[in-house]
XYZ file of C-alpha atoms in Angstrom:
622
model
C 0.000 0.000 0.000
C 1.981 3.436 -0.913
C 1.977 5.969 1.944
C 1.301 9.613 2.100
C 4.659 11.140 3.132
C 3.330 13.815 4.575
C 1.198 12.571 7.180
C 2.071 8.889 6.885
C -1.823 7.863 6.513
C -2.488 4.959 3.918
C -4.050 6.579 0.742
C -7.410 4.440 1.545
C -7.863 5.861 4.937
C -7.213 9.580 3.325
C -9.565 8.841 0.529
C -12.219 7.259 3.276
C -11.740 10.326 5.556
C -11.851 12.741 3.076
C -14.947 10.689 2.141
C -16.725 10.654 5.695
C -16.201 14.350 5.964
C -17.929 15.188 2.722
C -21.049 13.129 4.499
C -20.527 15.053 7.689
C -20.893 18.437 5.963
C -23.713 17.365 4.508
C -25.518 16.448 7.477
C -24.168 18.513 10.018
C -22.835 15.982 12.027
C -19.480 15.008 13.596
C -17.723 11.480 13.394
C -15.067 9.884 15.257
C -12.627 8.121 13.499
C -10.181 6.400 15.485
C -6.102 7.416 14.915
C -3.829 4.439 14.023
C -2.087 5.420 17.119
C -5.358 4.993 19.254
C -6.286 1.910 17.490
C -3.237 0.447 18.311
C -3.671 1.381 22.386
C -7.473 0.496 22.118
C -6.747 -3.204 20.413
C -3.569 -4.072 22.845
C -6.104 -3.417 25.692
C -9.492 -5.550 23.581
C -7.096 -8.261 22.825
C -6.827 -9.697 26.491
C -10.209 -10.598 25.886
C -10.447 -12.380 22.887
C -7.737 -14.713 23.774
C -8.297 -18.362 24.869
C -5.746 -20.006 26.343
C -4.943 -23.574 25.591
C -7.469 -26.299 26.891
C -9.948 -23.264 27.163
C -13.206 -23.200 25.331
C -15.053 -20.445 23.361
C -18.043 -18.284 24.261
C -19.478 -18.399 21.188
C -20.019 -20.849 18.681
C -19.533 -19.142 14.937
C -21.572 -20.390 12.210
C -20.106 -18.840 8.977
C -21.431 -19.421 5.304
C -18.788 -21.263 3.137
C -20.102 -18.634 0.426
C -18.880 -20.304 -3.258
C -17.951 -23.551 -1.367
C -21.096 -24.570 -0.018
C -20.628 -25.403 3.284
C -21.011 -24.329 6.269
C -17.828 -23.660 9.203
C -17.824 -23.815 12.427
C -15.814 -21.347 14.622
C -15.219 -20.885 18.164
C -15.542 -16.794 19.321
C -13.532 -15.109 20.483
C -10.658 -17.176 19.207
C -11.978 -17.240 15.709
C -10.453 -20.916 15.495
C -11.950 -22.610 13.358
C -13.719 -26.428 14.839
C -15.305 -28.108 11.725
C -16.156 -27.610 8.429
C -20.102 -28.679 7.715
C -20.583 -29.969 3.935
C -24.132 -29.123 2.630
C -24.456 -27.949 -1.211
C -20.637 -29.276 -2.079
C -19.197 -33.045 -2.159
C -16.084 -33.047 0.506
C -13.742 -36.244 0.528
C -13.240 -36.449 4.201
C -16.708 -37.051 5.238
C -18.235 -38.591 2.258
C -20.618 -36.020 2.014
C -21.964 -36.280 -1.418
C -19.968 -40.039 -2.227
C -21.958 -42.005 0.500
C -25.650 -43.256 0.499
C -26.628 -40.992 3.322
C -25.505 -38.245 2.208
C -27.027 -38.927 -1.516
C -30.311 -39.540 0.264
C -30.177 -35.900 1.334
C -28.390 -34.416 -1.949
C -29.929 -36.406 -4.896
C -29.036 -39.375 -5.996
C -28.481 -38.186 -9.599
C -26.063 -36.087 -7.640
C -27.444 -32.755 -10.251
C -25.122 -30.207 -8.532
C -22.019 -30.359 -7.381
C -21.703 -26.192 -6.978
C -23.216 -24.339 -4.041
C -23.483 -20.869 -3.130
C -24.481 -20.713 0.612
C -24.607 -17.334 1.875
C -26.906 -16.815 5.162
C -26.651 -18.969 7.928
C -29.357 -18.542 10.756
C -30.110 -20.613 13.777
C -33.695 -21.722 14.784
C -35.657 -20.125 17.553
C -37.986 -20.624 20.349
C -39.818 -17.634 21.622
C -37.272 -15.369 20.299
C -34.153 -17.135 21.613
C -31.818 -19.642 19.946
C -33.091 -23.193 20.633
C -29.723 -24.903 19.178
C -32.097 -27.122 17.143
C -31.021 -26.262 13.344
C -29.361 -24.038 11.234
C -30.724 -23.279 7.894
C -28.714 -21.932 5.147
C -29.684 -21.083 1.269
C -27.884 -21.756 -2.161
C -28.182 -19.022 -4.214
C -27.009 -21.169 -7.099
C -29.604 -23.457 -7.295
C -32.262 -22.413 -5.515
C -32.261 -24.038 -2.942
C -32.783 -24.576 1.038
C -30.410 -27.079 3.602
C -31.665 -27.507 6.845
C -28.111 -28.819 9.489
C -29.143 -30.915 12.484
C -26.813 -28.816 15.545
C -26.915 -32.041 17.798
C -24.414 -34.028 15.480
C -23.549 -30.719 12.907
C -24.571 -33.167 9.818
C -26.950 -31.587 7.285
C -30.382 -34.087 7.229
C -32.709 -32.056 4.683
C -32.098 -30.069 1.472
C -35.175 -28.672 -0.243
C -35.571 -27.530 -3.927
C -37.585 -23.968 -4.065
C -39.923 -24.601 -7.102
C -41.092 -21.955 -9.174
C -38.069 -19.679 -8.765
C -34.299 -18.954 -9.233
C -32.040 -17.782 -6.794
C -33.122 -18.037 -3.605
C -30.913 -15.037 -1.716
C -32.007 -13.534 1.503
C -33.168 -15.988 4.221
C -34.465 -15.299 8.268
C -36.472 -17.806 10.228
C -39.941 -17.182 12.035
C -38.697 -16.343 15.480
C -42.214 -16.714 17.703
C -43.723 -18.618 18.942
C -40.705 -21.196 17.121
C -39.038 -21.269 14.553
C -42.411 -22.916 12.703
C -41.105 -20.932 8.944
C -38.077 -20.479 6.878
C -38.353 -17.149 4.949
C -36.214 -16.593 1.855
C -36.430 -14.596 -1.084
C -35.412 -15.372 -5.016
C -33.760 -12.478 -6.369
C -34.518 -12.970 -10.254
C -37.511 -12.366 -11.834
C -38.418 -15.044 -14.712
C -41.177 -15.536 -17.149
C -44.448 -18.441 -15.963
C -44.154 -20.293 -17.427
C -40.529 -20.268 -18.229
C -40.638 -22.476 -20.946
C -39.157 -20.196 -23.339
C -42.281 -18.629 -25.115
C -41.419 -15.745 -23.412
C -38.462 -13.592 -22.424
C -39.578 -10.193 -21.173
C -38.473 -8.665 -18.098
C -41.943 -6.908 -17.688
C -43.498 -9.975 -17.973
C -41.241 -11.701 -15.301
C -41.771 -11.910 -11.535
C -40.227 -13.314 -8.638
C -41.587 -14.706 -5.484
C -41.237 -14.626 -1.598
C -41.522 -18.362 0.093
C -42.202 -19.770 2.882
C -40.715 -23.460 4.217
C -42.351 -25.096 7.188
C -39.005 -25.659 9.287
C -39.955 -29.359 10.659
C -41.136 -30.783 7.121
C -39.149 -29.121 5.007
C -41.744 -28.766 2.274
C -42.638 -25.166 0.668
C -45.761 -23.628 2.568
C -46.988 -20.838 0.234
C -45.280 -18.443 -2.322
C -46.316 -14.726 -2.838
C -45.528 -12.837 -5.819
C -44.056 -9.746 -5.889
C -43.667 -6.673 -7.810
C -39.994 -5.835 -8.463
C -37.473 -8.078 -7.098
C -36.295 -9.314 -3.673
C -33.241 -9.350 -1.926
C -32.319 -9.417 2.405
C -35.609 -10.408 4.695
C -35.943 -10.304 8.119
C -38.946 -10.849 10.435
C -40.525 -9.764 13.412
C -40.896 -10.524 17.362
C -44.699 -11.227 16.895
C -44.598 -14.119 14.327
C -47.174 -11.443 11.951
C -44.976 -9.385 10.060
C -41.337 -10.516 7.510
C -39.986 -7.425 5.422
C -37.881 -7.779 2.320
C -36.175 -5.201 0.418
C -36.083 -4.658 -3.557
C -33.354 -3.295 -5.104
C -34.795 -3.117 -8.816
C -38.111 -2.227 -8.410
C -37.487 -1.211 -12.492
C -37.707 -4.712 -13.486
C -34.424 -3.092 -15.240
C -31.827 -6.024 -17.076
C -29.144 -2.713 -17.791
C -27.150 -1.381 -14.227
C -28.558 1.978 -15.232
C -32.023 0.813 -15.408
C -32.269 -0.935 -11.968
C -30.742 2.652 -10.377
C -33.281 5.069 -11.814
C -35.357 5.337 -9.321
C -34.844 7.455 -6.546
C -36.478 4.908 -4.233
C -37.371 1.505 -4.050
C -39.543 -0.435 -1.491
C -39.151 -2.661 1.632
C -42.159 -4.994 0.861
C -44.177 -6.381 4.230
C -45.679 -9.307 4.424
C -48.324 -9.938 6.731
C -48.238 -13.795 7.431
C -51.618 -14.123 9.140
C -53.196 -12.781 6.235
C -50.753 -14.794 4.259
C -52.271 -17.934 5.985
C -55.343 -17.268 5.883
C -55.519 -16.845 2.387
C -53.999 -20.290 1.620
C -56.659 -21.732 3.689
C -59.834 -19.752 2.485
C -58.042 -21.530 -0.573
C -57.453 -17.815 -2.483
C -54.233 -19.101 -4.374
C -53.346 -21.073 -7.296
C -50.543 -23.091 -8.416
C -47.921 -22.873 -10.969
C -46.505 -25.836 -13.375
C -46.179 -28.974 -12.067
C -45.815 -27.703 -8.402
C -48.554 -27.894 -6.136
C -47.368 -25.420 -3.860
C -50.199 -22.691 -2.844
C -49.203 -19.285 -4.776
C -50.894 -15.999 -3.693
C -51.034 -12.509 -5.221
C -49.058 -9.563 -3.310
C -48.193 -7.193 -6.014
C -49.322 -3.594 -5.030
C -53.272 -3.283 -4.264
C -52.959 -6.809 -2.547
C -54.147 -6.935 1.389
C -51.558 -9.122 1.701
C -48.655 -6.944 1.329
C -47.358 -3.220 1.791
C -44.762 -1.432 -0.140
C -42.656 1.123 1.688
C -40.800 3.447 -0.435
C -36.946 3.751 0.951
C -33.718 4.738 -0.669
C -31.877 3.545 -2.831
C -31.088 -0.113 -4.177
C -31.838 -1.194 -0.632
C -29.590 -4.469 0.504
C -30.218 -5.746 4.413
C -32.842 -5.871 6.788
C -32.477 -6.320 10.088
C -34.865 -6.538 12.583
C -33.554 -4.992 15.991
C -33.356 -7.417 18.922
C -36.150 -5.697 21.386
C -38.756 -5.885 18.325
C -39.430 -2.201 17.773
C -38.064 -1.725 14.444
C -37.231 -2.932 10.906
C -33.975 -1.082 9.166
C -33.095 -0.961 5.788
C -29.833 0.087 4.645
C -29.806 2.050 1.237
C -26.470 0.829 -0.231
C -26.639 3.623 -2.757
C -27.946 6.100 -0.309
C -26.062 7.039 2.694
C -28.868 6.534 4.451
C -30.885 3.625 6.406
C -34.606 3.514 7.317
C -35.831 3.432 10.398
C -39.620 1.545 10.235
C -41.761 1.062 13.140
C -43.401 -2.258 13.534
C -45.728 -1.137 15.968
C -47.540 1.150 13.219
C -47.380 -1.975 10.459
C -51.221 -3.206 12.006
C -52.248 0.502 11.161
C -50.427 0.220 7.725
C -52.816 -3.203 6.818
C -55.685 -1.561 8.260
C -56.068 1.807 6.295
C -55.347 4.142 9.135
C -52.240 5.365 7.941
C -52.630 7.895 4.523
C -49.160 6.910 3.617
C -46.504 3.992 3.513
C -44.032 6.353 4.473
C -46.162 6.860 8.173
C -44.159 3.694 9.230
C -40.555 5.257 8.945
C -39.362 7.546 12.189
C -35.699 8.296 11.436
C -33.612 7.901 8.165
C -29.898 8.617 9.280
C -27.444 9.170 7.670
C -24.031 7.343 8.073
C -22.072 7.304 5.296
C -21.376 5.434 1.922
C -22.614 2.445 0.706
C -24.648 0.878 3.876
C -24.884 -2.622 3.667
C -25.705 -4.825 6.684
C -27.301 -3.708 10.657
C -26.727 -5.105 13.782
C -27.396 -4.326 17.575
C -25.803 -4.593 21.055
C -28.870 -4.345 22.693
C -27.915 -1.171 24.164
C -30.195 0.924 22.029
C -27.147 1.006 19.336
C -27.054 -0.008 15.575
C -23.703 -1.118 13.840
C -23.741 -0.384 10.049
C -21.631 -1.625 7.398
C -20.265 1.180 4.792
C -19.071 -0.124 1.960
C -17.650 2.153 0.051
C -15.983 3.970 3.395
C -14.566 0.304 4.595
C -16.407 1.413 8.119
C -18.500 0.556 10.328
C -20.649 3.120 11.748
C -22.031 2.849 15.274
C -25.076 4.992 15.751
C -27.768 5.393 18.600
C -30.904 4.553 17.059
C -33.281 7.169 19.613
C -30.979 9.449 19.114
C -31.320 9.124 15.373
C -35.203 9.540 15.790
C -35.110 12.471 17.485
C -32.922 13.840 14.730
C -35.779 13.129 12.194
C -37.954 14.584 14.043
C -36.138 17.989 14.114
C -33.802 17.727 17.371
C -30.552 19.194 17.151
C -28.867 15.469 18.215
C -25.640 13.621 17.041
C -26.431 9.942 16.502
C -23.535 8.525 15.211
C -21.258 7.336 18.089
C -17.811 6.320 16.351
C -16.903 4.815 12.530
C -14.119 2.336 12.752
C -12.029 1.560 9.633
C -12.110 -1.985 8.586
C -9.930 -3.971 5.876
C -11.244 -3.447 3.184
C -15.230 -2.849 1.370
C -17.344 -5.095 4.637
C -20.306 -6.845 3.558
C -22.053 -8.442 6.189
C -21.921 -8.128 10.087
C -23.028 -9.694 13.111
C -22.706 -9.146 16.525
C -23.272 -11.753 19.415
C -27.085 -12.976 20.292
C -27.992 -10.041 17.726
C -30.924 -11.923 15.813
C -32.046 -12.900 19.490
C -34.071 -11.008 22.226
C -30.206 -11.861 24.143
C -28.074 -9.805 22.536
C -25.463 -9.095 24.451
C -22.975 -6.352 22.936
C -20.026 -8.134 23.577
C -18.477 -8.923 20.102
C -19.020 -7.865 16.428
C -17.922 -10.119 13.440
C -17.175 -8.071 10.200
C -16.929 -9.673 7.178
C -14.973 -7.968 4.675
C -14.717 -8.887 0.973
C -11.235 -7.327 0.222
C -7.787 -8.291 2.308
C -5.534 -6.767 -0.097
C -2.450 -6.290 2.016
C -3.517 -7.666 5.296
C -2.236 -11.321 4.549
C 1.046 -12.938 2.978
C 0.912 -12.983 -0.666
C -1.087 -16.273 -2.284
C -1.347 -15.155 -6.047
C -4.149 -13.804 -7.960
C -7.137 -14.649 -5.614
C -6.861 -13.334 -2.430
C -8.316 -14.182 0.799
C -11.141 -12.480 2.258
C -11.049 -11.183 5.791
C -13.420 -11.496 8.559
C -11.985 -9.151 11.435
C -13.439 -9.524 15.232
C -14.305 -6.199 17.380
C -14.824 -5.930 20.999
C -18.093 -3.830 21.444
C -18.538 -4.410 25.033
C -17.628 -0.597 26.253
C -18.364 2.469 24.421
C -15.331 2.161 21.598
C -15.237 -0.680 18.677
C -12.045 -2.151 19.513
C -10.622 -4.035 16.398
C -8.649 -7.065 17.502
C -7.871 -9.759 15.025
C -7.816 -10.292 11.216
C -8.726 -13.976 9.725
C -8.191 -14.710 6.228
C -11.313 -16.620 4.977
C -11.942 -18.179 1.826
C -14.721 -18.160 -0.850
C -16.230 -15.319 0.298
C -18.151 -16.902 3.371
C -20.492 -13.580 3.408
C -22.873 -13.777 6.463
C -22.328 -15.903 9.888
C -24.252 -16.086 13.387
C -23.107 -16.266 16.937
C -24.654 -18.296 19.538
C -23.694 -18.732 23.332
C -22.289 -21.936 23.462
C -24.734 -23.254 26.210
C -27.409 -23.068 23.296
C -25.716 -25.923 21.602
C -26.203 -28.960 22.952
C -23.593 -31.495 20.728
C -24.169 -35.584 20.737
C -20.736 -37.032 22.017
C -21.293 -40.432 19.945
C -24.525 -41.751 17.905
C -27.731 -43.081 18.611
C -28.272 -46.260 17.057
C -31.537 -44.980 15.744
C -30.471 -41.778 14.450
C -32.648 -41.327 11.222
C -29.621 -40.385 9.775
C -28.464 -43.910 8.879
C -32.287 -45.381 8.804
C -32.310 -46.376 4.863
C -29.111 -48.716 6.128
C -31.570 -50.131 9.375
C -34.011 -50.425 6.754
C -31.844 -52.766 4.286
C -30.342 -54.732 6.758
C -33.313 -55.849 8.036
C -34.628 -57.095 4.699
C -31.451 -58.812 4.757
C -31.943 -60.146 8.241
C -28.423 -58.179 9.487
C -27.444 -57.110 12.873
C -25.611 -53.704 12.116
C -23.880 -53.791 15.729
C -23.364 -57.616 15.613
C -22.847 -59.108 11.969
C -19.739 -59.123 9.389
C -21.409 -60.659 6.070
C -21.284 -60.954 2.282
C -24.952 -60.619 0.921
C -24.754 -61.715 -3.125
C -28.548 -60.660 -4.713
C -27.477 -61.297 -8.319
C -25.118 -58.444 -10.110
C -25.598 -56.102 -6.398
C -23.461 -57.003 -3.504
C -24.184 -55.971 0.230
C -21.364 -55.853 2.010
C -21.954 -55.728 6.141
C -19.031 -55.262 8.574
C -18.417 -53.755 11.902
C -15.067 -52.072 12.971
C -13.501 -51.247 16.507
C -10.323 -49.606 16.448
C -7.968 -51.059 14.952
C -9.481 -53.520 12.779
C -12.674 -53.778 10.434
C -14.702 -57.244 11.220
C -14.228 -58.152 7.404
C -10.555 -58.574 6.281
C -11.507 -59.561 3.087
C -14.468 -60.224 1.105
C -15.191 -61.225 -2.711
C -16.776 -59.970 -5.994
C -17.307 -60.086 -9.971
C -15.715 -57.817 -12.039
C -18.557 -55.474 -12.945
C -20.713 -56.443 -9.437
C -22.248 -53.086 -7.865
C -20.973 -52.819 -4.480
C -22.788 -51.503 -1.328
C -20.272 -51.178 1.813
C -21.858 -51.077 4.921
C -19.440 -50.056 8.112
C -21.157 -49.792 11.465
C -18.431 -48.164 14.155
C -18.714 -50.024 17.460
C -16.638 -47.989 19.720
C -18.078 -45.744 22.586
C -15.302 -43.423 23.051
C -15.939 -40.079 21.594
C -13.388 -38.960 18.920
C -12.984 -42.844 17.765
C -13.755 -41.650 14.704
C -13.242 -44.515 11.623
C -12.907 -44.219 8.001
C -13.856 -46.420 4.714
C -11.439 -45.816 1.599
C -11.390 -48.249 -1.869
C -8.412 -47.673 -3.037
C -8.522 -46.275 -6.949
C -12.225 -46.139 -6.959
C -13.175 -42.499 -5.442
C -14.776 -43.873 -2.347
C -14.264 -42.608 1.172
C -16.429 -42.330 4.047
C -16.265 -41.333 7.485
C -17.744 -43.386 10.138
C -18.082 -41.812 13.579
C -18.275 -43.689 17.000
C -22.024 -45.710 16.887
C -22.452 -44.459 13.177
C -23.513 -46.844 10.328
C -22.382 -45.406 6.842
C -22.262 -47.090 3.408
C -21.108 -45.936 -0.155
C -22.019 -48.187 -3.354
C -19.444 -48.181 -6.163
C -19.212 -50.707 -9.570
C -15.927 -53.168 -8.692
C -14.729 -52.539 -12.444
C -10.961 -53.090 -11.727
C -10.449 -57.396 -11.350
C -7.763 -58.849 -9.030
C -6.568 -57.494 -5.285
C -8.381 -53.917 -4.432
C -7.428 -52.590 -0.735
C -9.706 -50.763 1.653
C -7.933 -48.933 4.730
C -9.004 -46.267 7.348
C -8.303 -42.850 6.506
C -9.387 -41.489 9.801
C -6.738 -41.767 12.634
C -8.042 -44.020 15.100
C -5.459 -46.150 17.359
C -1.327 -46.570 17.377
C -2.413 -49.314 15.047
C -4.210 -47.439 12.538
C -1.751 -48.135 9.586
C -2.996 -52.241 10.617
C -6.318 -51.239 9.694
C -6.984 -52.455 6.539
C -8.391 -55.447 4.200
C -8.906 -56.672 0.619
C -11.435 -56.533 -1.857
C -10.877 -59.360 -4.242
C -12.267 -59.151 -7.427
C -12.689 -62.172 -9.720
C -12.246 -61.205 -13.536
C -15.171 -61.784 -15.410
């Protein structure tokens, strides 16, 4: 990065202050932007308390997107280690995930996609507070919704979202439980999309709605415009979305034309009752209800707000909805205590609902809380995040000479998404903030062409944002939750009847097998079921035997008790690996196409014998 000589600033922060004052002037507000040298005192003093000292556990559990990798990682907060990486939308070698029968059972077994694009993780809720149940998280690649069991972190649903494409901004119901999964598909398309017709004004786009336990697609409303971040309310009545191309534009110019946009509500009650009065109809070969909540429907509101909105967050004591503008400096403030007005014609105006529109600088992205009363905002284009007091900024819009923003921090470099600790929860607790930058630029060694992203941790816990660590991050993981680790309540080894492994139960009692008891060869014609236990460090079949061309099913069932006993399944030269955790049955079926002497091993260390661990396939040429 070249310096300034003069004053020894980095060109980006002169270019970002001179930015933030420009913003000032125009509002008539100060900012406080913390010195390098003040940083450096502030983050010495934060950094005692994000360290954990060897054999000490995290707060937090982290759930971050794997963005373009499709998964899902685990990290512990505030040591930003990371525990475990969670396959979902992408196939991953070391589990399985993707190569075994399980894990096809949940994926496909034409096995369509291989890509992913997961991008907002959220945790289910009872009565407005984590219940450590599941995590859902979306791929906006193909449309679709994975539901993560948090009891053994294994992903046991994935759900197809007919109708639509790109399925972006996801938030759960959070009262009276987590009952819905709300997401949004960003791009409009023609119905039916068959390709008789192409037009953009012709093409809509749909909110959903996924019951949580089932996993099967409640309702659909269409929309006018399109639909981007969603977020819902404390009440289980009200989810907002914003629209960032209420143009129905396909140029860049087009979608920014308008001065304004909308935040659309949706009023679920009236949502529901409409599917049951049975006002809806269905689209193609789905049978999934579809209602009408373009404008004019008494199903939805549109709320103007500025301009190209991008996140909605819904603030953690349940008063208000915020937009951010992203191409305004500005976020709006909406009162969800005037929405039941809104539906019921007492209000003259959409507008009636907003009661501050700050402003904090360029290119708001992303809101969070502390649950003091303050908002954290992502800038963008100022690589800051602005704290600001969200009274404060009411009484500002209603005329009161007031200063609402409390500091802007410089982060490295362009932040996305942020989240601070318990935020989405009635418990947030203002302790830490998790920014998640897309740019690292110089903050890491050099690794060629592609860079790292970096998510940097803050301590918000007294009045200053206290920056204390940089971690490089890959794939652009772009949202992540924190939960208190008491909220997650982990299984140390399998059930036996975890559903997980039920379609094994289910064959090997046709075949009249004992998972936990019996090592056996089952021939039914050109399919082989292979059955054998293992206990560290040996598998109960040493060797077993096919026909050349014989489709193979290997069934391992892990008999040891002792957490971390962790086995592993591996044909040599045949793309087949599996992980088999303590209690676990997995299996993977593969075509034994290679004849003569084919060796299986463990690829998971699990004794001072685990290079023993090992045994033959033998394959008779046919």
């Amino acid at each position: 990065m070249q310096e300034l000589p003069e004053n020894g600033q980095s060109r980006r922060r002169f270019m970002g202050a001179a930015a933030l004052a420009g913003v000032a002037g125009a509002t008539g507000l100060g900012t406080a932007v913390m010195s390098r040298e003040s940083f450096a005192a502030a983050a010495g003093d934060a950094r005692q308390k994000y360290m954990v000292e060897p054999g000490e556990l995290d707060e937090y559990y982290g759930f971050w997107s794997g963005g373009h990798s499709g998964e899902v990682r685990v990290l512990g907060v505030p040591s930003m280690r990371e525990l475990m990486r969670i396959p979902v939308f992408n196939v991953d070698s070391a589990s399985g995930w993707g190569i075994t029968n399980e894990s096809k059972d949940v994926l496909g077994h034409d096995n369509t996609y291989l890509n992913g694009d997961a991008h907002h993780p959220h945790v289910s809720m009872t009565d407005g507070r984590y219940d450590g149940k599941y995590l859902f998280i979306n791929d906006k690649a193909n449309s679709r919704v994975a539901r993560i069991r948090l009891d053994i972190m294994k992903c046991d649903r994935i759900t197809t979202v007919p109708n639509v494409q790109a399925i972006h901004g996801l938030r759960l119901q959070k009262v009276p439980k987590t009952n819905y999964v709300f997401c949004n598909a960003e791009f409009v398309v023609p119905h039916p999309n068959d390709g008789s017709e192409f037009s953009m004004e012709k093409s809509f786009t749909m909110f959903n709605a996924i019951d949580a336990e089932t996993m099967e697609v409640a309702f659909q409303v269409i929309v006018d415009g399109n639909l981007d971040n969603t977020d819902a309310d404390y009440t289980g009545k009200y989810v907002v979305s914003t629209c960032y191309n209420s143009e129905k534009a396909l140029d860049l110019a087009g979608t920014m034309r308008n001065d304004r946009d909308w935040a659309v509500v949706f009023n679920i009650e009236r949502i529901e009752q409409a599917v049951k009065n049975g006002n809806f109809k269905t689209l193609g070969d789905s049978k999934v209800p579809v209602v009408d909540g373009r404008h004019g429907s008494e199903l939805t509101r549109y709320i103007p707000v500025p301009k190209n909105p991008h996140g909605l967050n819904t603030s953690p004591d349940g008063k208000y909805f915020i937009a951010a503008g992203k191409l305004s400096p500005t976020c709006t403030v909406i009162a969800i205590d005037r929405l039941d007005d809104l539906f019921d014609g007492k209000l003259k105006d959409e507008r009636d609902v907003v009661i501050a529109e700050p402003e904090l600088g360029l290119g708001p992205l992303h809101t969070t809380y502390d649950g003091r009363g303050n908002a954290y905002t992502t800038l963008f284009i100022d690589s800051q995040v602005c704290k600001w007091n969200i009274a404060d900024a009411i009484r500002h819009y209603n005329g009161e000479d007031v200063n609402y923003i409390r500091q802007k921090l410089d982060v490295h470099y362009q932040p996305g998404h942020n989240h601070a600790s318990l935020t989405e929860s009635r418990d947030a607790d203002g302790k830490w903030l998790v920014v998640l930058s897309k740019f690292s630029k110089d903050r890491f060694l050099p690794v060629g062409p592609l860079h790292p992203e970096n998510d940097q941790l803050i301590d918000i816990s007294g009045e200053e944002m206290k920056l204390v660590h940089d971690g490089p991050t890959y794939a652009e993981p772009h949202d992540c939750i924190l939960v208190r680790r008491d909220q997650i309540k982990t299984r140390k080894i399998y059930e036996r009847d975890d559903p997980i492994f039920a379609s094994a139960r289910e064959q090997a009692k046709k075949d009249g097998i004992t998972l936990e008891a019996d090592n056996k060869v089952i021939r039914d014609g050109k399919k082989v079921r292979v059955y054998m236990t293992s206990i560290a460090p040996q598998y109960g079949l040493m060797e077993f035997k096919v026909k050349q061309g014989d489709e193979v099913t290997v069934y391992v069932t892990n008999l040891d008790t002792i957490e971390d006993v962790t086995h592993g399944f591996c044909m040599v030269n045949h793309g087949v690996s599996m992980e088999i955790s303590p209690m676990q049955t997995a299996s993977v079926t593969f075509v034994a196409d290679k004849p003569g002497v084919q060796w299986y091993y463990c690829n998971w260390f699990c004794h001072a014998l685990h290079m023993e661990m090992r045994g033959r396939m033998l394959v008779e040429k046919a």
